[in-house]
Short mmCIF file of C-alpha atoms in Angstrom, two decimals:
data_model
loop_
_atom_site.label_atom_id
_atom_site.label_comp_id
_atom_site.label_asym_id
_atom_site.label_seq_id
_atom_site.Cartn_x
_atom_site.Cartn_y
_atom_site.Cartn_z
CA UNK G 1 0.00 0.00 0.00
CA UNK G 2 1.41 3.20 -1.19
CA UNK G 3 0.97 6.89 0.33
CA UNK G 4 1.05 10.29 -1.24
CA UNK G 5 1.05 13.64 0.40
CA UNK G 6 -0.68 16.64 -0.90
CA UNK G 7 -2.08 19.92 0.03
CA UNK G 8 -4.75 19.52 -1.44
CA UNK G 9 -7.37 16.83 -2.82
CA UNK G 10 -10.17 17.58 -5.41
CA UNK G 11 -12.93 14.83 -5.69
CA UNK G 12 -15.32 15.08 -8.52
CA UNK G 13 -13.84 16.10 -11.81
CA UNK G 14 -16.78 17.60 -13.59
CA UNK G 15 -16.56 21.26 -15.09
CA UNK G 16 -16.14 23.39 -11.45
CA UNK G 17 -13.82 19.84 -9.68
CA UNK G 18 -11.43 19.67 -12.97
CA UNK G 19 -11.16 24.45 -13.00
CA UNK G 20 -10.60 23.77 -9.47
CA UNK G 21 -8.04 21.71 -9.69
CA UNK G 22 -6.17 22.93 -12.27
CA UNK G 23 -6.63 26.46 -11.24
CA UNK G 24 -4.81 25.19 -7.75
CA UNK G 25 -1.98 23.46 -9.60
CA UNK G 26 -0.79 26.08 -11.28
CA UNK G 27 -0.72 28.28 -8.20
CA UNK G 28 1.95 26.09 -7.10
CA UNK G 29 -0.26 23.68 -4.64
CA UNK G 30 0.32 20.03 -4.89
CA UNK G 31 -2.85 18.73 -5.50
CA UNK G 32 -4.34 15.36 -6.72
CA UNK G 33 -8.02 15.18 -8.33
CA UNK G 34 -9.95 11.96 -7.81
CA UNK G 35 -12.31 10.86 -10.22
CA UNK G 36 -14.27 7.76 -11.07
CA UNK G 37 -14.35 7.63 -14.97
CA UNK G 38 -12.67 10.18 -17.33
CA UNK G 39 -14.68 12.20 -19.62
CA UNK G 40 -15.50 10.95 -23.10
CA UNK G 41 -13.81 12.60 -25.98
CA UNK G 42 -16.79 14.19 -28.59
CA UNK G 43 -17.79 13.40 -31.48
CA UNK G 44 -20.42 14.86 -33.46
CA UNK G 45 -23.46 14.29 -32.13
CA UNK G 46 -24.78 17.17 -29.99
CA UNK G 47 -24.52 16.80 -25.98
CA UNK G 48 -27.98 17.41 -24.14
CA UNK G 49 -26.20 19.39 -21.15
CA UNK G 50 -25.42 22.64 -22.28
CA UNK G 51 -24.05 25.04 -19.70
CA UNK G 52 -24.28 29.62 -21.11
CA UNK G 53 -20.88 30.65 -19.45
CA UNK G 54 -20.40 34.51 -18.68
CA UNK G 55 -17.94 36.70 -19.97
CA UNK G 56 -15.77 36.73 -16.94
CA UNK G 57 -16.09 32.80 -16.49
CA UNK G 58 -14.80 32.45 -20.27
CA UNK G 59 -11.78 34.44 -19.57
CA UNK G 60 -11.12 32.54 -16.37
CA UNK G 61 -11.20 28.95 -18.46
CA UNK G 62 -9.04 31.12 -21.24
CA UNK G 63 -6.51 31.97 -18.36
CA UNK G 64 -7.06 27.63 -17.19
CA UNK G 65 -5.51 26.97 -20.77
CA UNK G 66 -9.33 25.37 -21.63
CA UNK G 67 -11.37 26.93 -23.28
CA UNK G 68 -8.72 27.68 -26.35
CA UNK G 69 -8.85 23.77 -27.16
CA UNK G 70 -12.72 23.63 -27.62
CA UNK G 71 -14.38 23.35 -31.26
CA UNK G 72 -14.75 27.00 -31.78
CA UNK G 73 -17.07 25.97 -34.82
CA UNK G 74 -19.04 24.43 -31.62
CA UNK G 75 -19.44 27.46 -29.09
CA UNK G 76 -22.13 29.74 -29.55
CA UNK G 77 -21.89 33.64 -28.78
CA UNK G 78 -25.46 34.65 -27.39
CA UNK G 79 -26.13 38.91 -28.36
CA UNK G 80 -29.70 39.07 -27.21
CA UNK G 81 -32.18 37.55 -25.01
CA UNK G 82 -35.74 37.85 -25.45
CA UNK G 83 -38.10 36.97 -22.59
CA UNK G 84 -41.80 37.08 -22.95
CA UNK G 85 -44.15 36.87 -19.98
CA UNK G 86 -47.87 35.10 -20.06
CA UNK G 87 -49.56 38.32 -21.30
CA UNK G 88 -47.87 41.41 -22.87
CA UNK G 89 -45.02 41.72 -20.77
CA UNK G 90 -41.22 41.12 -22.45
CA UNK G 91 -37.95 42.39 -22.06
CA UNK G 92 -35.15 42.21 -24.20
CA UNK G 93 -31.78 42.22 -23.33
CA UNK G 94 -28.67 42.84 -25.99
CA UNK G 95 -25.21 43.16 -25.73
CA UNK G 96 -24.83 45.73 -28.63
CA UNK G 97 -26.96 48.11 -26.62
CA UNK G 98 -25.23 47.62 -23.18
CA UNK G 99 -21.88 47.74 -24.86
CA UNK G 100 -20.43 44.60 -24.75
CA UNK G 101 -19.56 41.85 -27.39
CA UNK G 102 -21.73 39.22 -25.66
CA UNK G 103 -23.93 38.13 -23.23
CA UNK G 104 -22.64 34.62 -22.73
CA UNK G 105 -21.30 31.69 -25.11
CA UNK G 106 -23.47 28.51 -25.06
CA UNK G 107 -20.80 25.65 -25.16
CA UNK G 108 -22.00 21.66 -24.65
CA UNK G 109 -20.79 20.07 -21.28
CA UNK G 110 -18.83 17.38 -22.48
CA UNK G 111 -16.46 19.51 -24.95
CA UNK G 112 -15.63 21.75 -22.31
CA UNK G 113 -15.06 18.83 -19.77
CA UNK G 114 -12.73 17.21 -22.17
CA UNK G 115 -11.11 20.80 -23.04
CA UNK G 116 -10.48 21.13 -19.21
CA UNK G 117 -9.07 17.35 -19.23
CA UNK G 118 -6.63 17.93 -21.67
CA UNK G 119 -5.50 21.06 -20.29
CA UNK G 120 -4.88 19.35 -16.98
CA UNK G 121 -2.20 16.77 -18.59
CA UNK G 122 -1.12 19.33 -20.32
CA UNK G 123 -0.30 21.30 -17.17
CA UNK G 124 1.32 18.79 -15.55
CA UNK G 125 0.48 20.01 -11.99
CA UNK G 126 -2.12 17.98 -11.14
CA UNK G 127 -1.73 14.12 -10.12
CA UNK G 128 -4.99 12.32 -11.43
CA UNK G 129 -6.31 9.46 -9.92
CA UNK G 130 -8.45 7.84 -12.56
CA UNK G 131 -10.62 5.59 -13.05
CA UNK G 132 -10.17 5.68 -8.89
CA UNK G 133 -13.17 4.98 -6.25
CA UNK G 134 -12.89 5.81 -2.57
CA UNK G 135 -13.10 3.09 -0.32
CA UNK G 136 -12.92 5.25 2.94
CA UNK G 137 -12.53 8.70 4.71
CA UNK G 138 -10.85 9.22 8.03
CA UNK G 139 -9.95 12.79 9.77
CA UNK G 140 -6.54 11.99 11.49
CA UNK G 141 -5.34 15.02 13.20
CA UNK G 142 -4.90 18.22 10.96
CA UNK G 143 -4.79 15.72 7.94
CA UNK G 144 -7.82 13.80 5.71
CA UNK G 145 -6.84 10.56 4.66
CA UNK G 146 -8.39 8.82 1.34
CA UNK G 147 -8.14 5.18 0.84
CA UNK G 148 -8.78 4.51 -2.98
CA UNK G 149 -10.08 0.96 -4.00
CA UNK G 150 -6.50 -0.30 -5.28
CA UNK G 151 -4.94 0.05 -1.92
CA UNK G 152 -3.36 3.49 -2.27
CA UNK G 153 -3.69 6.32 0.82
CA UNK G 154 -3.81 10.19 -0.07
CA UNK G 155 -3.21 12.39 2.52
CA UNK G 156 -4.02 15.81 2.37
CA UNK G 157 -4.24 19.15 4.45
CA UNK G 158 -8.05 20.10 2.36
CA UNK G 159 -10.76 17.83 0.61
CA UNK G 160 -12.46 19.86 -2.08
CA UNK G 161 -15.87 18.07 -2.10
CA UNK G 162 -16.95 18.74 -6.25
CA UNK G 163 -18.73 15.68 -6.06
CA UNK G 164 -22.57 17.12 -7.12
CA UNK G 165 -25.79 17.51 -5.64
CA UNK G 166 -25.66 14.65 -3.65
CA UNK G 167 -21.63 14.86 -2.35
CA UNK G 168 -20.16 12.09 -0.42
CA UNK G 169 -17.88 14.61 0.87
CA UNK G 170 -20.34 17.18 2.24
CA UNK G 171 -22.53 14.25 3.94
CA UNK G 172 -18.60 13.06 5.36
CA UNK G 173 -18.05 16.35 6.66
CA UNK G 174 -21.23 16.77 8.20
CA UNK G 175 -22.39 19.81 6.25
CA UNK G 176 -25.90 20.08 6.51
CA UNK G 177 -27.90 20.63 3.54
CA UNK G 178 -31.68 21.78 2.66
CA UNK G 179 -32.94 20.38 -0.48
CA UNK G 180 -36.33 22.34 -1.48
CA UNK G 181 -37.77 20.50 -4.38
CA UNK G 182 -39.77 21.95 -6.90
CA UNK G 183 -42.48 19.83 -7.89
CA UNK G 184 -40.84 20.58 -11.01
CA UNK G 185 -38.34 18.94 -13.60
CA UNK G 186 -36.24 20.45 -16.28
CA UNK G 187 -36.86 18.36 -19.96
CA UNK G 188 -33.92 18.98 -22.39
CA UNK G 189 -33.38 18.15 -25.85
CA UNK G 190 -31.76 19.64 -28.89
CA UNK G 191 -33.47 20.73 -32.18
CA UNK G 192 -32.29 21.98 -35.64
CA UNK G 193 -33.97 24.45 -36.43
CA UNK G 194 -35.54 26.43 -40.32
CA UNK G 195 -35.11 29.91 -39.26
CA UNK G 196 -31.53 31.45 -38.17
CA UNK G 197 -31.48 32.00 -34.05
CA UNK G 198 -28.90 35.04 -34.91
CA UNK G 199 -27.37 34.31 -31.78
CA UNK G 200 -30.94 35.44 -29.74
CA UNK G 201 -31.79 33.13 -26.43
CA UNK G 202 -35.24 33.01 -25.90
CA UNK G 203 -36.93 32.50 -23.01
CA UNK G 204 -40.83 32.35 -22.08
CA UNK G 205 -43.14 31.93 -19.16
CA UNK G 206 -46.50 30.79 -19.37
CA UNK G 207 -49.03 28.61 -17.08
CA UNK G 208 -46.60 28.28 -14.42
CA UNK G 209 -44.05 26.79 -17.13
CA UNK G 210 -40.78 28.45 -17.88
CA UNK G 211 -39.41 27.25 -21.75
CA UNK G 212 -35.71 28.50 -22.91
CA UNK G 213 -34.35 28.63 -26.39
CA UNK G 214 -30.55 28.55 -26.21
CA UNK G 215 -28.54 28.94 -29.30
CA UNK G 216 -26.70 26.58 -30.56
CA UNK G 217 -24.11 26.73 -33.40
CA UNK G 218 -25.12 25.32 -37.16
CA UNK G 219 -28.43 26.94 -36.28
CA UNK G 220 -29.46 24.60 -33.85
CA UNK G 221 -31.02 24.58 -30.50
CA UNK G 222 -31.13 23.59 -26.96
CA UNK G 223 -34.58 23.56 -24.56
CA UNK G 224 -34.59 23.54 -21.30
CA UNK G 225 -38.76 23.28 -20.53
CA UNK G 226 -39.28 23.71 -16.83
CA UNK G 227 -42.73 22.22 -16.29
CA UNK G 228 -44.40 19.96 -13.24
CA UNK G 229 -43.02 16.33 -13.22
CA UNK G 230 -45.87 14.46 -14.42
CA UNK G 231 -46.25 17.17 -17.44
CA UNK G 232 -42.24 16.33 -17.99
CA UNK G 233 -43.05 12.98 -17.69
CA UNK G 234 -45.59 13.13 -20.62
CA UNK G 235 -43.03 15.16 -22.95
CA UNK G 236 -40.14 12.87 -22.64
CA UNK G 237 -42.80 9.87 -23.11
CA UNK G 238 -43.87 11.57 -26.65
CA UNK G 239 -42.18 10.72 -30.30
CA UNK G 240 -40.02 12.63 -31.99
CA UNK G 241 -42.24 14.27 -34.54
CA UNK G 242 -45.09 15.15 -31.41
CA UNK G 243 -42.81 16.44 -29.28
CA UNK G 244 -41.20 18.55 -31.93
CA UNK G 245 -44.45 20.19 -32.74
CA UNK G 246 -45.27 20.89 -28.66
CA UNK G 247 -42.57 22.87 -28.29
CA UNK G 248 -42.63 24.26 -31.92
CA UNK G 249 -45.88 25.37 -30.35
CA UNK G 250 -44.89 26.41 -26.90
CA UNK G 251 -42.08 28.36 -28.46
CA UNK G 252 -44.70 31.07 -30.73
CA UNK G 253 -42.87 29.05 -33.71
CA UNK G 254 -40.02 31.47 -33.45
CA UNK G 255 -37.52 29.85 -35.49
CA UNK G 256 -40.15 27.44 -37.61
CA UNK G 257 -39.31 24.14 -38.28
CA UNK G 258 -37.66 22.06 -36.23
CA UNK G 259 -36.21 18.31 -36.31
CA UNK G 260 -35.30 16.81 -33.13
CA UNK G 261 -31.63 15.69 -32.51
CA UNK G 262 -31.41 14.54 -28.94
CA UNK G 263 -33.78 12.31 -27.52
CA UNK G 264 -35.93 14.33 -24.60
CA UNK G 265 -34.80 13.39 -20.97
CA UNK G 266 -35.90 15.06 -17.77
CA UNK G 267 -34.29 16.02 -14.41
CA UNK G 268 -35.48 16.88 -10.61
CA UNK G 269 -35.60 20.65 -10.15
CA UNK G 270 -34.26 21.60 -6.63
CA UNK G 271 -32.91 24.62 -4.59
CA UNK G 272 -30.12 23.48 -2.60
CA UNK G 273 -29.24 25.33 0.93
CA UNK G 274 -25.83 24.43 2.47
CA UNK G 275 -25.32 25.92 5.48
CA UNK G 276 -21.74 26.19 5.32
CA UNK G 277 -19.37 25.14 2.01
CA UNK G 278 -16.17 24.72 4.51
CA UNK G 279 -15.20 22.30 7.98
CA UNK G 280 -12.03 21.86 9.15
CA UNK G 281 -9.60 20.32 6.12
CA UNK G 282 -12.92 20.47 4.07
CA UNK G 283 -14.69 22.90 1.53
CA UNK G 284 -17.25 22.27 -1.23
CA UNK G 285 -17.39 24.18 -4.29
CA UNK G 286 -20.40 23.69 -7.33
CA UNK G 287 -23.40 21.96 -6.92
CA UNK G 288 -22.03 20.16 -3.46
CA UNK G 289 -22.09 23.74 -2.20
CA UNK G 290 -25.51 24.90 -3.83
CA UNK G 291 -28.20 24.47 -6.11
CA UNK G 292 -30.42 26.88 -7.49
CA UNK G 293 -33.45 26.63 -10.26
CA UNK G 294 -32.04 26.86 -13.87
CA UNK G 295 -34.15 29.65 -15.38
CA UNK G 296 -31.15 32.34 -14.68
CA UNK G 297 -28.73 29.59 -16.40
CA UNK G 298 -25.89 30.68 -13.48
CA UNK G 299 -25.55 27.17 -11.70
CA UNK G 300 -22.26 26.35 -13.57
CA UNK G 301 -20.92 30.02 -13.08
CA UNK G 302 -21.65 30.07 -9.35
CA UNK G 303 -19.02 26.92 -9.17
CA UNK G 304 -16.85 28.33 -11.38
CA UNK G 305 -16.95 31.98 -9.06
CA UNK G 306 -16.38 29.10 -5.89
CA UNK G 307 -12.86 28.01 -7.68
CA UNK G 308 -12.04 31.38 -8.58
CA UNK G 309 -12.38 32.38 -4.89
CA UNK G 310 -11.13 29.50 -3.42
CA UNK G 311 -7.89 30.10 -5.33
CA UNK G 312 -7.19 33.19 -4.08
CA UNK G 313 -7.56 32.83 -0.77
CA UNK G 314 -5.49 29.89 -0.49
CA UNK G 315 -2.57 31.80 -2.83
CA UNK G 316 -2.43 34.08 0.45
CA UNK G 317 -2.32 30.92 2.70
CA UNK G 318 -0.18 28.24 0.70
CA UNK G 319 1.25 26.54 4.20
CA UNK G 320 -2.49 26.28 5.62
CA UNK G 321 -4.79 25.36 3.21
CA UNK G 322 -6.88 23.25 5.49
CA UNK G 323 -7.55 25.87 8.63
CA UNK G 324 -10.93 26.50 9.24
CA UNK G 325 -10.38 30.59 9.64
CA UNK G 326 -8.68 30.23 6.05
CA UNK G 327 -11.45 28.39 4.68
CA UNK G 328 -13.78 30.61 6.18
CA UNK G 329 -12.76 33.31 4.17
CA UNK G 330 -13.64 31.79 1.00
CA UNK G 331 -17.20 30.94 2.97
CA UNK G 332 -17.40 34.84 3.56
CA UNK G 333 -16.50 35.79 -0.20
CA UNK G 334 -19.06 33.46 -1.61
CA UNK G 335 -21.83 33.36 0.27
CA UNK G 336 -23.05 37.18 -0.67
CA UNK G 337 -23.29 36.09 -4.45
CA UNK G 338 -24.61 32.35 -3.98
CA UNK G 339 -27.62 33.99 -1.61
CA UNK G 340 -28.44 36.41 -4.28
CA UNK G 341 -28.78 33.75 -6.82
CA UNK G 342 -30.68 31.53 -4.97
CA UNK G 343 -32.86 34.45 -3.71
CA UNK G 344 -33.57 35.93 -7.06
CA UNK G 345 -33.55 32.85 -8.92
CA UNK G 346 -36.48 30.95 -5.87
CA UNK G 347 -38.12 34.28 -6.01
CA UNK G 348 -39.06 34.31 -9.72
CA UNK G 349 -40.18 30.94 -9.51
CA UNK G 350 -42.87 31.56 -7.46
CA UNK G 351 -43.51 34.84 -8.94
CA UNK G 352 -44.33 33.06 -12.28
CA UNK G 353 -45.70 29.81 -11.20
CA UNK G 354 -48.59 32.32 -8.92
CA UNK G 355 -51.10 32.74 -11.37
CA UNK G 356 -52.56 35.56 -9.19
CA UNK G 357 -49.46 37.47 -9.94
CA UNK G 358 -49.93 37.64 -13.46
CA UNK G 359 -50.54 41.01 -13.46
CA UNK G 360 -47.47 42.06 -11.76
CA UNK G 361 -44.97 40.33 -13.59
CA UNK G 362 -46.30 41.32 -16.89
CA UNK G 363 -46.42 45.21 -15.71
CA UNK G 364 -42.85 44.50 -14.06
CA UNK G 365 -41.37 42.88 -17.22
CA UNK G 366 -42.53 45.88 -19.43
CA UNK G 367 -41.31 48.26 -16.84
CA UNK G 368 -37.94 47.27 -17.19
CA UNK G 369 -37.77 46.87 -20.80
CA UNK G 370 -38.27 50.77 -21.35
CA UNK G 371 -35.82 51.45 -18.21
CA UNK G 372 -32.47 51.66 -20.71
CA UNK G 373 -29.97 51.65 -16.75
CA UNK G 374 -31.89 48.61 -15.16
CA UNK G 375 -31.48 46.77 -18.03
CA UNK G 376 -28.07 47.33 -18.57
CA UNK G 377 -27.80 46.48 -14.44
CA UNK G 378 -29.43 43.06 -15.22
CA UNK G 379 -26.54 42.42 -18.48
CA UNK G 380 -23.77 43.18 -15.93
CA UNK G 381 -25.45 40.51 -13.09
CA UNK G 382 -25.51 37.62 -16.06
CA UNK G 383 -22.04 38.39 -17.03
CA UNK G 384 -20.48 38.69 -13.75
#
């Protein structure tokens, strides 16, 4: 049985575990990032999770050495958004009119996991353990030790728990957590589509329902239909050419014709509350450390903002990674930003699934369509 000593250990290597890691590595940390299976590399065919990343978070990947080996051909610049209400009320939001190049850039989860993969072996300051499953957790002293299934021991001053929604790490540490379900589920598929998108996301809300349009490049596009489970249950149940014309339908047959490319599948739509992302030799970052409804499209941007913050406070704290009042800082600098997401994000939700409030989010939407400032507050939020 073999041992290895690090400052730090990063389990989960998804999108926000894999930025983490790397983003640690190359401040000079020793760190090792566990992971079960490595990412597929793409092909062709079009991935069903499809994450918008904000300005800022693009440049952070850029700086990670990542984003520059995607498929450019295959990332998506979004310029506008258009969101329509049940009634009359819409608002438009566009980057040309705010002053910026874009809004986001709608890239497909698995390209950019792979992009972040190979970036990592580039880098060379990351030890992966992979394929690797961990057999057990134990809390010796000031150190966490991780016995993978082949016999080998890492030893480490912090666990990064990036391990999703439902974190081994987080219930390890004892971090409590609030899941808040929805009633709701999120259907997502991909379409190609007759008219061009021009690089417009559209979103709409309607009967308690929220339906988005992303963009996707070669004129296609991804849905994400946020709708009561048993309704999502019925559209991922339907064929190809039915469901095609539902959301053809739902959708004010913005960009005409479509034909399906992804078959329809569904997930559970939850807010996550963790009380606190950090322990002793422990913090969480991503969807371990939060969850929040999908309609503001910020869920992979919040993780990325945890790895951004995480790095800089340990940069100031190399020798103590693991101390609870270092750790605590990073708890301080993201909890501000993760409450207002989850606040604004639970707070629509209810606005639009209240059909008593129809009134007031139709006046509301139109009110900030013809207020030029607020507007241009809102294109700053989504790109921060």
């Amino acid at each position: 049985m073999s041992t290895e000593r690090y400052q730090v250990v990063v389990v989960g290597a998804g999108l926000v575990g894999a930025a983490t890691a790397l983003a640690l590595g190359r401040q000079g940390l020793r760190v090792a990032l566990v992971e079960r299976q490595p990412p597929h590399a793409p092909d062709d065919a079009w991935d069903t999770r499809i994450y918008a990343i904000s300005p800022a978070h693009q440049r952070f990947l850029e700086g990670l050495g990542a984003w520059q080996r995607m498929d450019a051909s295959r990332v998506q610049p979004v310029y506008r958004m258009d969101v329509a209400g049940d009634a009359s009320g819409a608002i438009r939001l566009d980057a040309y009119q705010a002053g910026v190049s874009h809004l986001a850039a709608i890239v497909e989860s698995g390209r950019l996991q792979h992009a972040l993969w190979q970036a990592i072996e580039a880098d060379g300051t990351v030890a992966l353990h992979c394929p690797a499953a961990i057999d057990a957790i134990a809390r010796e002293g000031a150190l966490t030790r991780l016995t993978l299934a082949g016999g080998t021991v890492l030893e480490t001053d912090l666990l990064v728990g990036a391990d999703g929604a439902a974190s081994r790490i987080r219930d390890w540490a004892g971090l409590a957590a609030t899941l808040i379900p929805y009633g709701q589920s999120g259907v997502v598929a991909n379409f190609e589509c007759e008219r061009a998108h021009h690089g417009t996301a559209f979103q709409w809300f309607f009967g308690g329902d929220i339906l988005a349009w992303l963009p996707l490049a070669r004129n296609c596009m991804s849905m994400v239909w946020s709708t009561p489970t048993a309704h999502a249950d019925e559209l991922v149940a339907l064929d190809a050419e039915t469901l095609t014309e539902q959301v053809r339908a739902a959708g004010r047959d913005r960009l005409g014709a479509m034909r399906l490319l992804t078959p329809a599948a569904a997930f559970p739509l939850r807010l996550i509350r963790v009380e606190s992302p950090v322990a002793p030799g422990v913090a969480l970052v991503g969807d371990a450390a939060h969850g929040v409804h999908p309609l503001s499209g910020q869920g992979v941007n919040l993780g990325f903002g945890d790895a951004e913050a995480l790095v800089e406070v340990l940069a100031r704290h190399r020798r103590t990674p693991g101390d609870l009042r270092v750790l605590q800082a990073y708890a301080r600098r993201r909890a501000e930003p993760v409450q207002r997401m989850q606040a604004i994000t639970h707070g629509l939700h209810h606005l639009f699934a209240d059909d008593r409030a129809g009134w007031l989010r139709n006046a509301g939407m139109s009110l900030v369509d013809h207020l030029p400032p607020l507007k241009a507050a809102l294109v700053r939020e989504a790109m921060s």
